[in-house]
Coordinates of N, CA, C and O in Angstrom, one line a residue:
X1 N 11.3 11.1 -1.3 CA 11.0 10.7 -2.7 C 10.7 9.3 -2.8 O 10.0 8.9 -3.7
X2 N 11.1 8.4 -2.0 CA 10.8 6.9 -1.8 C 9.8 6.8 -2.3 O 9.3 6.5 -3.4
X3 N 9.1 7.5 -0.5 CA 7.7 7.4 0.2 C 7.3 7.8 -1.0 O 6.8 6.7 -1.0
X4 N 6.9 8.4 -2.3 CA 5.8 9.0 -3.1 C 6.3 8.0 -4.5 O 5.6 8.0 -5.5
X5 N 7.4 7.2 -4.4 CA 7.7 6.2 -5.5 C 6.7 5.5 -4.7 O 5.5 5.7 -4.7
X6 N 7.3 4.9 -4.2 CA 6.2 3.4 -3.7 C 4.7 3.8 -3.6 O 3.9 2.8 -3.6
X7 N 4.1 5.3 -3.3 CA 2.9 5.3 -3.3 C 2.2 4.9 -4.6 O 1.4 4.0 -4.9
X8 N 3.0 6.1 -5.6 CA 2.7 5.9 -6.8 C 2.7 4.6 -7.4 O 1.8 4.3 -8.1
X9 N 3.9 3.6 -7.2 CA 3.6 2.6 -7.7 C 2.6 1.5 -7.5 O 2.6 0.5 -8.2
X10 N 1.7 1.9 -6.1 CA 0.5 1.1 -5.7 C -0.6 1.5 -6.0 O -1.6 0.8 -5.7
X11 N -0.8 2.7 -6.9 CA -1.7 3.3 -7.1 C -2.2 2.5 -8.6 O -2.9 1.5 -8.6
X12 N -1.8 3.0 -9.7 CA -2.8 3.0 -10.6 C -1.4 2.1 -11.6 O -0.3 2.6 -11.6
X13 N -1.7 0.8 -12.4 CA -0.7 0.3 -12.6 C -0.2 0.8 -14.2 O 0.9 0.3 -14.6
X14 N -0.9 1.9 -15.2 CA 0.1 2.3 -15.7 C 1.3 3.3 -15.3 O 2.5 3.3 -15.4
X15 N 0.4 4.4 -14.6 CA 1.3 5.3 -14.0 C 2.6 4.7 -13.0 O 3.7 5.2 -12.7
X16 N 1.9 3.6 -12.6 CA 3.3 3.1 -11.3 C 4.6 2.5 -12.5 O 5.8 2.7 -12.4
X17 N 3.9 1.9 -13.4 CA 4.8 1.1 -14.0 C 6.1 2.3 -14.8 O 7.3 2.2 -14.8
X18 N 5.2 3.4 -15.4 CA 6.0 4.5 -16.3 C 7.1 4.9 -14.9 O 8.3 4.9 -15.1
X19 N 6.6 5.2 -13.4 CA 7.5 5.7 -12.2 C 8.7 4.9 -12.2 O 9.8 5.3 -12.1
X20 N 8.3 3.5 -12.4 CA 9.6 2.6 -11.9 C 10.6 2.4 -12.3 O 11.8 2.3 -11.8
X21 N 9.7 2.5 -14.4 CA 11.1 2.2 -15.4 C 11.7 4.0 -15.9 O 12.7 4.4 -16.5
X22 N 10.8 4.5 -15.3 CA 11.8 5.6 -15.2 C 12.8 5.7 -14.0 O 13.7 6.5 -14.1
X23 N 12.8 5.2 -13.2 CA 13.8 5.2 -12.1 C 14.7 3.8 -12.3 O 15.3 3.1 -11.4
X24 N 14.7 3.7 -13.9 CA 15.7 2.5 -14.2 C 15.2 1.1 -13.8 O 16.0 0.3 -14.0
X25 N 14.1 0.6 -13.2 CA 13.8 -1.1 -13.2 C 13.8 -1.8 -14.5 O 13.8 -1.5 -15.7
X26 N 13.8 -2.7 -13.9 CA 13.9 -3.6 -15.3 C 12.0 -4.1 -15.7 O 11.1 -4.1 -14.8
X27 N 11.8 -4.5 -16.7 CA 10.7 -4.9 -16.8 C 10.1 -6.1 -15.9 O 9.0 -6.1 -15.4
X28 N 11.2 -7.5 -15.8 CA 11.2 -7.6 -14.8 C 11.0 -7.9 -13.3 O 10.8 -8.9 -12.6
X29 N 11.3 -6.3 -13.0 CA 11.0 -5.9 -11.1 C 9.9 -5.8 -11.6 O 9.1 -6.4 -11.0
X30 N 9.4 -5.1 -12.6 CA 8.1 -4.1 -12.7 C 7.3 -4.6 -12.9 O 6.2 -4.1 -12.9
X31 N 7.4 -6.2 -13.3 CA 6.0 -7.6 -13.3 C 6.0 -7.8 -12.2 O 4.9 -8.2 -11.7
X32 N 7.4 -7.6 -11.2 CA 7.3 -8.4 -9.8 C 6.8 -8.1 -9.2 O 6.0 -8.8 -8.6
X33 N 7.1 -6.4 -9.1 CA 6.2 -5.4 -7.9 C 4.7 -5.5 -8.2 O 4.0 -5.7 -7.2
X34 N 4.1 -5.5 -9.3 CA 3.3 -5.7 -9.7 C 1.8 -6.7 -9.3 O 0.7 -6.4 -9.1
X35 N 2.4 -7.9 -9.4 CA 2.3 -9.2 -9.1 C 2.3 -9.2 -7.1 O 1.4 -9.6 -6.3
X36 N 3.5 -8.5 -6.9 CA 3.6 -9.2 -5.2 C 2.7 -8.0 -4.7 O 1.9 -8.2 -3.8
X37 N 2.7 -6.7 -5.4 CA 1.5 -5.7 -4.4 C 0.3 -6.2 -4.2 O 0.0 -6.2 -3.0
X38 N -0.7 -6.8 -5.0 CA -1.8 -7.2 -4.6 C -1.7 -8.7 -3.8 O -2.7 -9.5 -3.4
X39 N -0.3 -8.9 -3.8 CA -0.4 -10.3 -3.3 C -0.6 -9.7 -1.3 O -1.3 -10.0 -0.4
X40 N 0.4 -8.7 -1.5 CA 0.6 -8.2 -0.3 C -0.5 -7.1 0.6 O -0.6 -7.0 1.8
X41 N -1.0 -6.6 -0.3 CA -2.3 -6.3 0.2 C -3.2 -7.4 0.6 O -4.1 -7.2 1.5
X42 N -3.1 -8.3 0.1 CA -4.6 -9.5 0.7 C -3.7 -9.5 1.7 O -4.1 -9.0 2.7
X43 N -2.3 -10.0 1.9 CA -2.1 -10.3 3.2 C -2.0 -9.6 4.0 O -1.8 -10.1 5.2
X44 N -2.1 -7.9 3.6 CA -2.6 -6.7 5.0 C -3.7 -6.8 5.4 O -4.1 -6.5 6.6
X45 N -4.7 -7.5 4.5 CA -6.2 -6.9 5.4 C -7.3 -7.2 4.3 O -8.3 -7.8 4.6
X46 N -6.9 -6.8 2.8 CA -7.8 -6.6 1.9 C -8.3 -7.8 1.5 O -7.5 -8.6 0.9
X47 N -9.2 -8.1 1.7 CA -10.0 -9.4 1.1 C -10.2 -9.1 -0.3 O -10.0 -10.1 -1.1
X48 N -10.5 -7.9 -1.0 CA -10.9 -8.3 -2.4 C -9.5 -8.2 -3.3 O -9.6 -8.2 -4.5
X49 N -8.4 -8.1 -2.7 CA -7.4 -7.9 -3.3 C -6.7 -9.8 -3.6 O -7.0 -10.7 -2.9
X50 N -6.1 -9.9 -4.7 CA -6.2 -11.2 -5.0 C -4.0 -11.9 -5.0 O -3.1 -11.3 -5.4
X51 N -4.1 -12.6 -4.7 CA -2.3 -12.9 -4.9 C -2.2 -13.8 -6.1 O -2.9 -14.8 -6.5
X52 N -0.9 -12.9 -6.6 CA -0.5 -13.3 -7.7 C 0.9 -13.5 -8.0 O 1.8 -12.9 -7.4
X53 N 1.0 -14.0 -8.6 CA 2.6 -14.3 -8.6 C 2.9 -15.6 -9.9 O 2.2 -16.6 -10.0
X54 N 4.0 -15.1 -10.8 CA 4.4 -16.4 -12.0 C 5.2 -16.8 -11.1 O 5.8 -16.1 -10.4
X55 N 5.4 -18.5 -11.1 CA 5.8 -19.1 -10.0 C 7.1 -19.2 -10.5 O 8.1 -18.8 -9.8
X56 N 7.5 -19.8 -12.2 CA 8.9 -20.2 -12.6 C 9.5 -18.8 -12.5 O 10.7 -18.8 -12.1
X57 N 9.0 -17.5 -12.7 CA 9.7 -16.2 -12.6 C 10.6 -16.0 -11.4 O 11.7 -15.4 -11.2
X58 N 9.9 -16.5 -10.7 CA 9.6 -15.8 -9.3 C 10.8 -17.0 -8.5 O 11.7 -16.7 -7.7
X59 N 10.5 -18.7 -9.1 CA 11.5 -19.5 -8.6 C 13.0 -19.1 -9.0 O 13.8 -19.2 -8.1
X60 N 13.4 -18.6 -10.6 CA 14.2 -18.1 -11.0 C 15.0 -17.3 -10.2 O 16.2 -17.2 -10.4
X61 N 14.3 -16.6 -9.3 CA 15.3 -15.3 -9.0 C 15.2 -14.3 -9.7 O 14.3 -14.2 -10.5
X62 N 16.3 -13.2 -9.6 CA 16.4 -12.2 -10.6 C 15.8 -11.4 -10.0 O 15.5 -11.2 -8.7
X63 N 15.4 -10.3 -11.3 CA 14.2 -8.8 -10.7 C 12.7 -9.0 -10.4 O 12.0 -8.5 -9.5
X64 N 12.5 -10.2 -11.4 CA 11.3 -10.5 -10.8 C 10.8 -11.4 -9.2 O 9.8 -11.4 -8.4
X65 N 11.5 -11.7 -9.2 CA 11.5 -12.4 -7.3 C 11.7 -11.0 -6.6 O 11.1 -10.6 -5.6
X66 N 12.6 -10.3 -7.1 CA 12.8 -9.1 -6.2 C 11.7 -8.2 -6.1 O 11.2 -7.4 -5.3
X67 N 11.6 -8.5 -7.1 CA 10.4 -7.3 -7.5 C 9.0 -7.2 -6.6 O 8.5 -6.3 -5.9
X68 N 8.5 -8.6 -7.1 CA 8.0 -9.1 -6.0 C 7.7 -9.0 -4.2 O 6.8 -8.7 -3.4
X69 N 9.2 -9.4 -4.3 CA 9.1 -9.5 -2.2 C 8.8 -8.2 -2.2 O 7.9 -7.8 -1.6
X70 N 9.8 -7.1 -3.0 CA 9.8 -5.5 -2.3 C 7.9 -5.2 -2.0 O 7.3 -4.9 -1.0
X71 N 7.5 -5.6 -3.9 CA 5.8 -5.2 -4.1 C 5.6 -5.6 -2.2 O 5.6 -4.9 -1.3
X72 N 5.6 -7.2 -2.3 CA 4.7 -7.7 -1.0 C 5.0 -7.2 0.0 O 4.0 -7.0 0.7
X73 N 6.3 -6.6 0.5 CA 6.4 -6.4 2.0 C 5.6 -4.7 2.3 O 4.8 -4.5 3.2
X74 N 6.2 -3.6 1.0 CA 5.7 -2.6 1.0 C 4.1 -2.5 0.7 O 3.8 -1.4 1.1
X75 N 3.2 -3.0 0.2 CA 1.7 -2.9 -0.1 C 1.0 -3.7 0.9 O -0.2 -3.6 1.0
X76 N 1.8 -4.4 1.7 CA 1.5 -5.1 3.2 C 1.0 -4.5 4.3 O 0.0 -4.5 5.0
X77 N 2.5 -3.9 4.1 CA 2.8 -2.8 5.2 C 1.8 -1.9 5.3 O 1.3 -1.5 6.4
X78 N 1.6 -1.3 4.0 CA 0.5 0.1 3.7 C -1.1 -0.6 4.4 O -1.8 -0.3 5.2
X79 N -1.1 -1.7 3.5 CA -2.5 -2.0 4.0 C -2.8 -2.4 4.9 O -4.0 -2.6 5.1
X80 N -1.7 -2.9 6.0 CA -2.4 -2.9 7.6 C -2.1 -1.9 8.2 O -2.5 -1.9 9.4
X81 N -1.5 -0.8 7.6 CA -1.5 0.6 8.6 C -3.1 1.4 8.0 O -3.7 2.2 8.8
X82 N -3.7 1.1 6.7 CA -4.5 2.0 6.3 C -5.8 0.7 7.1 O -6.9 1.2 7.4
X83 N -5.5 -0.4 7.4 CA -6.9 -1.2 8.4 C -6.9 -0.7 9.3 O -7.9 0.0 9.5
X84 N -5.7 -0.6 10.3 CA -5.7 0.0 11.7 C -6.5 1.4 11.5 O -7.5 1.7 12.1
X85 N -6.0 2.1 10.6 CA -6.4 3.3 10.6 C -7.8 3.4 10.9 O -8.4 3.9 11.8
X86 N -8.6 2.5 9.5 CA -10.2 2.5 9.5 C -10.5 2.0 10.5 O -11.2 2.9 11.0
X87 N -10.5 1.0 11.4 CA -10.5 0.0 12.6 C -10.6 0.8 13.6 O -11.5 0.6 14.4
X88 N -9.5 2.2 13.9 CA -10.0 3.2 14.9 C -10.9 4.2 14.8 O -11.6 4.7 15.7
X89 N -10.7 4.5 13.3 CA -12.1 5.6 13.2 C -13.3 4.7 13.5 O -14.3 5.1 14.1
X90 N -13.2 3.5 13.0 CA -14.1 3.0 12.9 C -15.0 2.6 14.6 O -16.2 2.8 15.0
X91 N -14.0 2.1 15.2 CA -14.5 1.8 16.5 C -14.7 3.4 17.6 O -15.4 3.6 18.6
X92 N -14.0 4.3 16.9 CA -14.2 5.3 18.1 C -15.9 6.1 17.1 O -16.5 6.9 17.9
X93 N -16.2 6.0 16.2 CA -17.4 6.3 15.8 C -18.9 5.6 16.4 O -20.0 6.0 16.7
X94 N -18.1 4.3 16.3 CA -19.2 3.5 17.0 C -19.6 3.8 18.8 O -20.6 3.6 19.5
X95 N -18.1 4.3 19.1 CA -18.5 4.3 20.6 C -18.6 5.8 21.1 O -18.5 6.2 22.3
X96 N -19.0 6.6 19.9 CA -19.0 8.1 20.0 C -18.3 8.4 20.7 O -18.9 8.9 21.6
X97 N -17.1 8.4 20.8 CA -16.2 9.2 21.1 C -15.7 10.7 20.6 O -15.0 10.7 19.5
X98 N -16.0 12.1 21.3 CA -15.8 13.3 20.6 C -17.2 13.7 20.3 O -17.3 14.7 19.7
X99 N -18.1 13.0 20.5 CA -19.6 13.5 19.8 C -19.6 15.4 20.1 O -20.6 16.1 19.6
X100 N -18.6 16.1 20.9 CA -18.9 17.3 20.5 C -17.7 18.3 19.7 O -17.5 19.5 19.8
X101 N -17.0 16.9 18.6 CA -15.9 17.6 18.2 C -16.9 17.4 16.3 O -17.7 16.6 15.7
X102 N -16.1 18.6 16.1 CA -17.1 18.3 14.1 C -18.4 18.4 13.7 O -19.2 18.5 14.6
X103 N -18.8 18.4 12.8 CA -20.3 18.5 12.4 C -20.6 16.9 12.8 O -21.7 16.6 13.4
X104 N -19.9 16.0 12.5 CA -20.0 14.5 12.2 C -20.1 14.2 13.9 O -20.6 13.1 14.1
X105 N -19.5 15.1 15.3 CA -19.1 14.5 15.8 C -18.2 13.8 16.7 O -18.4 13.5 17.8
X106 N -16.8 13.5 15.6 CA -15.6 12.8 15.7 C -14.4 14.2 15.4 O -14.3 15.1 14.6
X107 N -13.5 13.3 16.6 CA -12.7 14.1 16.8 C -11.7 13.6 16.6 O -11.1 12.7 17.3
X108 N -11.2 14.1 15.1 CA -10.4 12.8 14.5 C -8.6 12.9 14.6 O -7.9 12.0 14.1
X109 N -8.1 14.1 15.3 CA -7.1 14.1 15.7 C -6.6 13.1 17.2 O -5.5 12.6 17.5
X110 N -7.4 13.1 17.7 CA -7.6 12.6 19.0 C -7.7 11.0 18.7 O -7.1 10.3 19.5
X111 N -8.3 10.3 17.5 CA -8.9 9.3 17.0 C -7.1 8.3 16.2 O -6.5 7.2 16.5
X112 N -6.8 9.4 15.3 CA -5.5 9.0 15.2 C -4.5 9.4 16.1 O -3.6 8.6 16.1
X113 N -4.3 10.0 16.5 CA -3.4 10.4 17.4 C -2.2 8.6 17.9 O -2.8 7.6 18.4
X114 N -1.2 8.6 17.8 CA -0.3 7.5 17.8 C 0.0 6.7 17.0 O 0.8 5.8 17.1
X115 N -0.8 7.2 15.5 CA -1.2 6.8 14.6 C -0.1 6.7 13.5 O -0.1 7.9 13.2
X116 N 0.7 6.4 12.8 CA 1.5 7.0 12.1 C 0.9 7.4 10.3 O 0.9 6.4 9.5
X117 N 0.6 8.5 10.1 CA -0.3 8.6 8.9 C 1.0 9.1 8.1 O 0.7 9.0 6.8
X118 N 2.1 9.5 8.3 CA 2.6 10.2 7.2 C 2.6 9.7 5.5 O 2.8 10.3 4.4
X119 N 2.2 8.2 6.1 CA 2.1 7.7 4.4 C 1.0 8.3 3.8 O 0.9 8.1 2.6
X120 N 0.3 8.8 4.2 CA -1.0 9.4 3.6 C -1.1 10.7 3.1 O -2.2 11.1 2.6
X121 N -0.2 11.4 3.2 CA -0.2 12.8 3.0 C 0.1 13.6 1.1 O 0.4 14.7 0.7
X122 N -0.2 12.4 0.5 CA 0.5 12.6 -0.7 C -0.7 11.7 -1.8 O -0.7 11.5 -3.0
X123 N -1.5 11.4 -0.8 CA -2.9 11.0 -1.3 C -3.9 11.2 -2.4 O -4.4 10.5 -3.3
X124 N -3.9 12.6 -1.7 CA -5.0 13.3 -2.2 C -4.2 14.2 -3.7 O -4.5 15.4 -3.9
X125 N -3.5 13.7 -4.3 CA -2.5 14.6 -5.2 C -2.7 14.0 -6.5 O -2.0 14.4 -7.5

């Protein structure tokens, strides 16, 4: 149940916001998380993702600092596992690898394979 909070709350920011304060945050965490996910995405990988953060909020302490670090470390995390991920399909495409697995090709079990995807399975929902 985490794993599909935290997805949800990186996804779309009214829907994340309604998940959080229904699982009781305060408003808050829910600027913090907010604020540190896209902070933490630029620092997984994403260049167009931008960091943000209210500094006196955030110097204060509280939910909003908390809120924050959790956003950064978790939207971090996701976005250097979803680089790696692209980064192999990406390089085993380039070096055709599997060219007789798929219509495409790519033999994308084999491609992720060590991979840990289970964050992804809750995606497409």
């Amino acid at each position: 149940m985490t794993a599909g909070l935290l997805l949800a709350a990186c996804s779309t920011p009214q829907s994340s916001e309604d998940t959080l304060r229904k699982h009781g945050y305060s408003a808050a965490y829910v600027a913090g998380y907010h604020d540190g996910c896209p902070s933490g995405k630029r620092a997984g990988g994403d260049s167009f993702a931008q960091r943000t953060q209210d500094a006196s909020a955030y110097a204060a302490g509280g939910d909003y600092a908390t809120g924050w670090k959790y956003g950064f470390i978790h939207c971090r995390d996701a976005e250097a596992q979803n680089e790696a991920i692209a980064g192999a399909v990406g390089a085993a495409i380039a070096s055709g690898i599997g060219r007789d697995h798929g219509a495409d090709g790519v033999d994308a079990r084999k491609i992720l394979s060590g991979i840990d995807t289970s964050g992804l399975e809750t995606l497409g929902q």
